[in-house]
């Protein structure tokens, strides 16, 4: 792989290796082969990365927003120009098909860099007149931000966190998932090439312990995690020890509600996108598909038909549209849920099996007649497993859709305009869809309610989470005091 990074970490503008760290084998999910071996950061590497970010922060924050934005926009251009190579690498890292990675990963990262690059110059405070006196506010960076990534979108996550952080004048130490460590290094390389000063964006590798040591470093001001709810609880608690800012992008078990009057073809498309894109390894997936009685049989029949269009194979082949699970471990976890679904009495409509080829492939799987209390309807599976549940009334489905501790996303398909908005308003979720599913443009806020998260990524809302306001009171006249 010509695009493969040359060392484990990228600190202060250069690749750094320290083989004393625990080995991290990089396994290509499509074959099970080890394609690279990196090393987890030792305490010395963690220290070096945080020190570099700390040292660079004041100068970076001293640049004008226009200057910082220019760097981000240049980085976006470089990413777009290298989209092919970056997509090939993303496919090696994650196993997701090139058909997806070439349109959803480096391109999405570039969108974030471009959007926040454009916004950087417009990050301002305000003026509040109080008679002759006034207050002005300064929107200031938080300082050193730590980003910790999940394995499903390694390039996108590195950019979704890095772009708003840098736009606001922060610096970053990013730790990718140990399962997909390659892509973020390329993002760091590109930042430097685009003109970011050394130390502004650093990447170090490691398992959970490296992430944990970053959070409690006294030089760190903010932690943004993309990961599971159990990890989120640990990271949030550790950040609280130092009263650090957090963004938590966590898991979900989102509802997708399909009413009788929905356009059948669009509803099936939504269910496919919300369950099988990236082989189901998407946090916002609508994995509880509630289908109203009148459309249920037609929905299942058309879905089964459409799933014949799945093409598994070498994910680097642009015709392949369905890849393996990211790891053997994840495949085993998902298989365990499939077995549980069968044991608990759900009806297997299609799929359910391992595929007889090297790599960690699983068939797209659909269960029908799923009840609310079955494990496949309550737990996040993070694989290609759709649960179809029946419902009769709007009131009933909304209550059941919300009966979960998760609140990441939710979707509704219906031709009834007022019902669509009423249901969207009733969903207890941060990211909702009407007659579509899983679109994630950088212009729109993304994030969860309840246990699915704290804060928002993307959109202008992200600026709130990477900056803080200072109010400055200015008195124009004499100051009276009681004595
Ligand atoms: P994970 O929680 O196992 O790991 C996430 C990251 O946290 C990894 O980099 C890991 O090394 C690190 N980590 C683990 N323990 C830690 C600790 N104690 N302190 C600091 N860091 C620690 O998640 P995963 O398996 O990599 O990813 C899948 C999960 O991520 C799913 O639950 C999915 O829903 C969620 N996810 C959420 C979003 C979102 O935007 N809401 C996006 C993608 C994935």
PDB file of N, CA and C in Angstrom, residues 7-11 16-24 38-50 173-178 181 185 202-214:
ATOM      1  N   UNK A   7       4.833   5.414  10.280  1.00  0.00           N
ATOM      2  CA  UNK A   7       5.101   5.143  11.696  1.00  0.00           C
ATOM      3  C   UNK A   7       3.782   5.221  12.464  1.00  0.00           C
ATOM      4  N   UNK A   8       3.824   4.918  13.753  1.00  0.00           N
ATOM      5  CA  UNK A   8       2.588   4.792  14.527  1.00  0.00           C
ATOM      6  C   UNK A   8       1.933   6.121  14.872  1.00  0.00           C
ATOM      7  N   UNK A   9       2.749   7.108  15.194  1.00  0.00           N
ATOM      8  CA  UNK A   9       2.196   8.354  15.730  1.00  0.00           C
ATOM      9  C   UNK A   9       2.612   9.540  14.858  1.00  0.00           C
ATOM     10  N   UNK A  10       1.839  10.607  14.974  1.00  0.00           N
ATOM     11  CA  UNK A  10       2.202  11.843  14.257  1.00  0.00           C
ATOM     12  C   UNK A  10       2.133  12.963  15.281  1.00  0.00           C
ATOM     13  N   UNK A  11       3.301  13.454  15.673  1.00  0.00           N
ATOM     14  CA  UNK A  11       3.379  14.430  16.770  1.00  0.00           C
ATOM     15  C   UNK A  11       4.241  15.608  16.341  1.00  0.00           C
ATOM     16  N   UNK A  16       6.412   9.694  14.358  1.00  0.00           N
ATOM     17  CA  UNK A  16       7.224   9.279  15.506  1.00  0.00           C
ATOM     18  C   UNK A  16       6.944   7.798  15.769  1.00  0.00           C
ATOM     19  N   UNK A  17       7.987   7.060  16.048  1.00  0.00           N
ATOM     20  CA  UNK A  17       7.806   5.638  16.395  1.00  0.00           C
ATOM     21  C   UNK A  17       8.402   5.379  17.764  1.00  0.00           C
ATOM     22  N   UNK A  18       7.764   4.481  18.512  1.00  0.00           N
ATOM     23  CA  UNK A  18       8.330   4.018  19.780  1.00  0.00           C
ATOM     24  C   UNK A  18       7.875   2.577  19.939  1.00  0.00           C
ATOM     25  N   UNK A  19       8.764   1.668  19.588  1.00  0.00           N
ATOM     26  CA  UNK A  19       8.386   0.258  19.542  1.00  0.00           C
ATOM     27  C   UNK A  19       8.228  -0.362  20.921  1.00  0.00           C
ATOM     28  N   UNK A  20       8.489   0.437  21.956  1.00  0.00           N
ATOM     29  CA  UNK A  20       8.285  -0.084  23.315  1.00  0.00           C
ATOM     30  C   UNK A  20       6.802  -0.251  23.620  1.00  0.00           C
ATOM     31  N   UNK A  21       5.948   0.434  22.860  1.00  0.00           N
ATOM     32  CA  UNK A  21       4.499   0.343  23.103  1.00  0.00           C
ATOM     33  C   UNK A  21       3.936  -0.992  22.640  1.00  0.00           C
ATOM     34  N   UNK A  22       2.837  -1.391  23.247  1.00  0.00           N
ATOM     35  CA  UNK A  22       2.176  -2.654  22.900  1.00  0.00           C
ATOM     36  C   UNK A  22       1.846  -2.681  21.408  1.00  0.00           C
ATOM     37  N   UNK A  23       2.041  -3.846  20.795  1.00  0.00           N
ATOM     38  CA  UNK A  23       1.809  -3.918  19.353  1.00  0.00           C
ATOM     39  C   UNK A  23       0.311  -3.847  19.030  1.00  0.00           C
ATOM     40  N   UNK A  24      -0.005  -3.141  17.951  1.00  0.00           N
ATOM     41  CA  UNK A  24      -1.386  -3.075  17.455  1.00  0.00           C
ATOM     42  C   UNK A  24      -1.381  -3.635  16.033  1.00  0.00           C
ATOM     43  N   UNK A  38       1.348  -1.499  14.171  1.00  0.00           N
ATOM     44  CA  UNK A  38       1.666  -0.232  14.823  1.00  0.00           C
ATOM     45  C   UNK A  38       1.889  -0.504  16.309  1.00  0.00           C
ATOM     46  N   UNK A  39       2.224   0.556  17.026  1.00  0.00           N
ATOM     47  CA  UNK A  39       2.488   0.410  18.459  1.00  0.00           C
ATOM     48  C   UNK A  39       1.692   1.422  19.261  1.00  0.00           C
ATOM     49  N   UNK A  40       1.162   0.953  20.379  1.00  0.00           N
ATOM     50  CA  UNK A  40       0.421   1.858  21.255  1.00  0.00           C
ATOM     51  C   UNK A  40       1.385   2.877  21.853  1.00  0.00           C
ATOM     52  N   UNK A  41       0.847   4.048  22.156  1.00  0.00           N
ATOM     53  CA  UNK A  41       1.680   5.102  22.751  1.00  0.00           C
ATOM     54  C   UNK A  41       2.126   4.697  24.147  1.00  0.00           C
ATOM     55  N   UNK A  42       3.385   4.897  24.405  1.00  0.00           N
ATOM     56  CA  UNK A  42       3.910   4.743  25.766  1.00  0.00           C
ATOM     57  C   UNK A  42       3.592   6.039  26.521  1.00  0.00           C
ATOM     58  N   UNK A  43       3.734   6.046  27.846  1.00  0.00           N
ATOM     59  CA  UNK A  43       3.511   7.307  28.573  1.00  0.00           C
ATOM     60  C   UNK A  43       4.377   8.443  28.024  1.00  0.00           C
ATOM     61  N   UNK A  44       5.585   8.122  27.550  1.00  0.00           N
ATOM     62  CA  UNK A  44       6.459   9.176  27.004  1.00  0.00           C
ATOM     63  C   UNK A  44       5.860   9.776  25.729  1.00  0.00           C
ATOM     64  N   UNK A  45       5.247   8.919  24.908  1.00  0.00           N
ATOM     65  CA  UNK A  45       4.619   9.412  23.663  1.00  0.00           C
ATOM     66  C   UNK A  45       3.389  10.254  23.983  1.00  0.00           C
ATOM     67  N   UNK A  46       2.596   9.790  24.952  1.00  0.00           N
ATOM     68  CA  UNK A  46       1.414  10.568  25.358  1.00  0.00           C
ATOM     69  C   UNK A  46       1.869  11.956  25.812  1.00  0.00           C
ATOM     70  N   UNK A  47       2.908  11.971  26.623  1.00  0.00           N
ATOM     71  CA  UNK A  47       3.416  13.241  27.152  1.00  0.00           C
ATOM     72  C   UNK A  47       3.889  14.156  26.019  1.00  0.00           C
ATOM     73  N   UNK A  48       4.614  13.541  25.075  1.00  0.00           N
ATOM     74  CA  UNK A  48       5.139  14.312  23.934  1.00  0.00           C
ATOM     75  C   UNK A  48       3.996  14.940  23.123  1.00  0.00           C
ATOM     76  N   UNK A  49       2.937  14.164  22.907  1.00  0.00           N
ATOM     77  CA  UNK A  49       1.818  14.653  22.087  1.00  0.00           C
ATOM     78  C   UNK A  49       1.071  15.780  22.795  1.00  0.00           C
ATOM     79  N   UNK A  50       0.800  15.591  24.077  1.00  0.00           N
ATOM     80  CA  UNK A  50       0.058  16.630  24.801  1.00  0.00           C
ATOM     81  C   UNK A  50       0.927  17.887  24.926  1.00  0.00           C
ATOM     82  N   UNK A 173      -5.149  16.412  20.223  1.00  0.00           N
ATOM     83  CA  UNK A 173      -4.495  15.104  20.208  1.00  0.00           C
ATOM     84  C   UNK A 173      -5.606  14.107  19.927  1.00  0.00           C
ATOM     85  N   UNK A 174      -5.492  13.412  18.817  1.00  0.00           N
ATOM     86  CA  UNK A 174      -6.529  12.463  18.418  1.00  0.00           C
ATOM     87  C   UNK A 174      -6.024  11.041  18.579  1.00  0.00           C
ATOM     88  N   UNK A 175      -6.841  10.205  19.226  1.00  0.00           N
ATOM     89  CA  UNK A 175      -6.511   8.782  19.326  1.00  0.00           C
ATOM     90  C   UNK A 175      -7.569   7.983  18.561  1.00  0.00           C
ATOM     91  N   UNK A 176      -7.167   7.402  17.436  1.00  0.00           N
ATOM     92  CA  UNK A 176      -8.130   6.598  16.694  1.00  0.00           C
ATOM     93  C   UNK A 176      -8.429   5.288  17.434  1.00  0.00           C
ATOM     94  N   UNK A 177      -9.443   4.598  16.977  1.00  0.00           N
ATOM     95  CA  UNK A 177      -9.702   3.254  17.505  1.00  0.00           C
ATOM     96  C   UNK A 177      -8.517   2.355  17.178  1.00  0.00           C
ATOM     97  N   UNK A 178      -8.179   1.473  18.089  1.00  0.00           N
ATOM     98  CA  UNK A 178      -7.098   0.512  17.861  1.00  0.00           C
ATOM     99  C   UNK A 178      -7.422  -0.441  16.707  1.00  0.00           C
ATOM    100  N   UNK A 181      -6.445   2.087  12.917  1.00  0.00           N
ATOM    101  CA  UNK A 181      -5.533   3.176  13.310  1.00  0.00           C
ATOM    102  C   UNK A 181      -4.905   3.964  12.159  1.00  0.00           C
ATOM    103  N   UNK A 185      -3.836   9.156  10.678  1.00  0.00           N
ATOM    104  CA  UNK A 185      -2.462   9.618  10.449  1.00  0.00           C
ATOM    105  C   UNK A 185      -2.382  10.428   9.160  1.00  0.00           C
ATOM    106  N   UNK A 202      -2.317  16.388  16.349  1.00  0.00           N
ATOM    107  CA  UNK A 202      -1.441  15.238  16.594  1.00  0.00           C
ATOM    108  C   UNK A 202      -2.270  13.962  16.674  1.00  0.00           C
ATOM    109  N   UNK A 203      -1.667  12.853  16.274  1.00  0.00           N
ATOM    110  CA  UNK A 203      -2.366  11.566  16.352  1.00  0.00           C
ATOM    111  C   UNK A 203      -1.485  10.579  17.096  1.00  0.00           C
ATOM    112  N   UNK A 204      -2.051   9.947  18.113  1.00  0.00           N
ATOM    113  CA  UNK A 204      -1.313   8.857  18.768  1.00  0.00           C
ATOM    114  C   UNK A 204      -2.206   7.619  18.841  1.00  0.00           C
ATOM    115  N   UNK A 205      -1.549   6.471  18.826  1.00  0.00           N
ATOM    116  CA  UNK A 205      -2.290   5.196  18.807  1.00  0.00           C
ATOM    117  C   UNK A 205      -2.425   4.631  20.211  1.00  0.00           C
ATOM    118  N   UNK A 206      -3.380   3.725  20.337  1.00  0.00           N
ATOM    119  CA  UNK A 206      -3.467   3.018  21.610  1.00  0.00           C
ATOM    120  C   UNK A 206      -4.814   2.384  21.854  1.00  0.00           C
ATOM    121  N   UNK A 207      -4.819   1.491  22.820  1.00  0.00           N
ATOM    122  CA  UNK A 207      -6.056   0.867  23.280  1.00  0.00           C
ATOM    123  C   UNK A 207      -6.712   1.849  24.270  1.00  0.00           C
ATOM    124  N   UNK A 208      -7.746   1.351  24.962  1.00  0.00           N
ATOM    125  CA  UNK A 208      -8.495   2.214  25.880  1.00  0.00           C
ATOM    126  C   UNK A 208      -7.621   2.915  26.908  1.00  0.00           C
ATOM    127  N   UNK A 209      -6.572   2.227  27.380  1.00  0.00           N
ATOM    128  CA  UNK A 209      -5.747   2.800  28.449  1.00  0.00           C
ATOM    129  C   UNK A 209      -5.053   4.091  28.001  1.00  0.00           C
ATOM    130  N   UNK A 210      -4.688   4.152  26.726  1.00  0.00           N
ATOM    131  CA  UNK A 210      -4.049   5.380  26.226  1.00  0.00           C
ATOM    132  C   UNK A 210      -5.072   6.519  26.213  1.00  0.00           C
ATOM    133  N   UNK A 211      -6.306   6.186  25.775  1.00  0.00           N
ATOM    134  CA  UNK A 211      -7.376   7.182  25.812  1.00  0.00           C
ATOM    135  C   UNK A 211      -7.583   7.664  27.234  1.00  0.00           C
ATOM    136  N   UNK A 212      -7.620   6.723  28.167  1.00  0.00           N
ATOM    137  CA  UNK A 212      -7.876   7.080  29.568  1.00  0.00           C
ATOM    138  C   UNK A 212      -6.775   7.992  30.108  1.00  0.00           C
ATOM    139  N   UNK A 213      -5.524   7.728  29.718  1.00  0.00           N
ATOM    140  CA  UNK A 213      -4.433   8.557  30.251  1.00  0.00           C
ATOM    141  C   UNK A 213      -4.471   9.972  29.656  1.00  0.00           C
ATOM    142  N   UNK A 214      -5.002  10.100  28.437  1.00  0.00           N
ATOM    143  CA  UNK A 214      -5.123  11.439  27.837  1.00  0.00           C
ATOM    144  C   UNK A 214      -6.158  12.285  28.587  1.00  0.00           C
TER     145      UNK A 214
END
